[in-house]
PDB file of C-alpha atoms in Angstrom:
ATOM      1  CA  MET A 207       0.102  -0.096   0.062  1.00 50.00           C
ATOM      2  CA  ALA A 208       1.269   3.742  -0.595  1.00 61.00           C
ATOM      3  CA  THR A 209       1.494   5.342   2.515  1.00 90.00           C
ATOM      4  CA  GLU A 210      -0.123   8.341   1.258  1.00 96.00           C
ATOM      5  CA  VAL A 211      -3.573   9.100  -0.709  1.00 97.00           C
ATOM      6  CA  LYS A 212      -4.773  11.737  -2.705  1.00 97.00           C
ATOM      7  CA  VAL A 213      -8.546  12.660  -1.387  1.00 98.00           C
ATOM      8  CA  THR A 214     -11.071  15.268  -3.672  1.00 98.00           C
ATOM      9  CA  LEU A 215     -14.275  16.516  -2.589  1.00 98.00           C
ATOM     10  CA  LYS A 216     -16.803  16.191  -5.544  1.00 98.00           C
ATOM     11  CA  ARG A 217     -19.727  16.250  -3.914  1.00 97.00           C
ATOM     12  CA  SER A 218     -21.101  18.831  -1.182  1.00 96.00           C
ATOM     13  CA  PRO A 219     -22.373  17.904   2.153  1.00 96.00           C
ATOM     14  CA  ILE A 220     -25.325  20.749   1.728  1.00 96.00           C
ATOM     15  CA  GLY A 221     -28.752  18.934   2.042  1.00 96.00           C
ATOM     16  CA  ARG A 222     -27.180  15.548   3.827  1.00 96.00           C
ATOM     17  CA  LYS A 223     -27.196  14.467   7.512  1.00 97.00           C
ATOM     18  CA  GLU A 224     -24.518  16.675   9.350  1.00 97.00           C
ATOM     19  CA  TYR A 225     -22.718  13.116  10.283  1.00 96.00           C
ATOM     20  CA  PHE A 226     -21.653  13.640   6.969  1.00 97.00           C
ATOM     21  CA  GLY A 227     -19.986  17.199   7.017  1.00 96.00           C
ATOM     22  CA  LYS A 228     -18.387  16.200   9.935  1.00 97.00           C
ATOM     23  CA  VAL A 229     -16.365  13.208   8.594  1.00 97.00           C
ATOM     24  CA  LEU A 230     -15.412  15.583   5.431  1.00 97.00           C
ATOM     25  CA  LYS A 231     -13.974  18.190   8.271  1.00 97.00           C
ATOM     26  CA  GLY A 232     -12.132  15.872  10.061  1.00 97.00           C
ATOM     27  CA  LEU A 233     -10.459  14.548   6.696  1.00 97.00           C
ATOM     28  CA  GLY A 234      -9.962  18.314   5.811  1.00 97.00           C
ATOM     29  CA  LEU A 235     -12.219  18.885   3.315  1.00 97.00           C
ATOM     30  CA  LYS A 236     -13.935  22.128   2.927  1.00 96.00           C
ATOM     31  CA  ARG A 237     -14.588  23.449  -0.360  1.00 97.00           C
ATOM     32  CA  LEU A 238     -15.926  21.438  -3.548  1.00 97.00           C
ATOM     33  CA  HIS A 239     -13.024  20.189  -5.752  1.00 98.00           C
ATOM     34  CA  GLN A 240     -10.337  20.279  -2.630  1.00 97.00           C
ATOM     35  CA  THR A 241      -7.820  17.883  -2.591  1.00 98.00           C
ATOM     36  CA  VAL A 242      -6.109  16.834   0.242  1.00 98.00           C
ATOM     37  CA  THR A 243      -3.182  14.477   0.985  1.00 98.00           C
ATOM     38  CA  LEU A 244      -3.322  12.001   4.233  1.00 97.00           C
ATOM     39  CA  LYS A 245      -1.444   9.620   5.423  1.00 96.00           C
ATOM     40  CA  ASP A 246      -3.066   6.031   4.509  1.00 95.00           C
ATOM     41  CA  THR A 247      -4.026   4.799   7.930  1.00 95.00           C
ATOM     42  CA  PRO A 248      -6.867   2.254   8.585  1.00 96.00           C
ATOM     43  CA  GLU A 249      -8.374   5.102  10.591  1.00 96.00           C
ATOM     44  CA  ILE A 250      -8.509   7.384   7.812  1.00 97.00           C
ATOM     45  CA  ARG A 251      -9.659   4.538   5.275  1.00 96.00           C
ATOM     46  CA  GLY A 252     -12.490   3.841   7.392  1.00 97.00           C
ATOM     47  CA  MET A 253     -13.689   7.753   7.569  1.00 97.00           C
ATOM     48  CA  ILE A 254     -13.130   7.911   3.695  1.00 97.00           C
ATOM     49  CA  ARG A 255     -15.302   4.482   3.326  1.00 97.00           C
ATOM     50  CA  LYS A 256     -18.292   6.434   5.194  1.00 97.00           C
ATOM     51  CA  VAL A 257     -18.291   9.304   2.347  1.00 97.00           C
ATOM     52  CA  GLU A 258     -17.046   7.805  -0.764  1.00 96.00           C
ATOM     53  CA  HIS A 259     -19.802   8.413  -2.398  1.00 96.00           C
ATOM     54  CA  MET A 260     -19.258  12.468  -2.138  1.00 97.00           C
ATOM     55  CA  VAL A 261     -15.126  12.200  -2.761  1.00 98.00           C
ATOM     56  CA  THR A 262     -12.416  10.711  -5.248  1.00 98.00           C
ATOM     57  CA  VAL A 263      -9.498   8.850  -3.727  1.00 97.00           C
ATOM     58  CA  GLU A 264      -6.153   8.333  -5.652  1.00 94.00           C
ATOM     59  CA  ASP A 265      -3.865   5.742  -4.124  1.00 85.00           C
TER      60      ASP A 265
END
């Protein structure tokens, strides 16, 4: 596995449950089309899995 993963926000959390917004904030995503580079850990992968319908992931 790679040591880093790039996550890009593709869909807005507006109109969704508050939980999704909190997960995105935890990942460091604030704006549409913003990309963040995170360490590839099981915790981060779990957060990505919760919002996988809103983000794209590059290994």
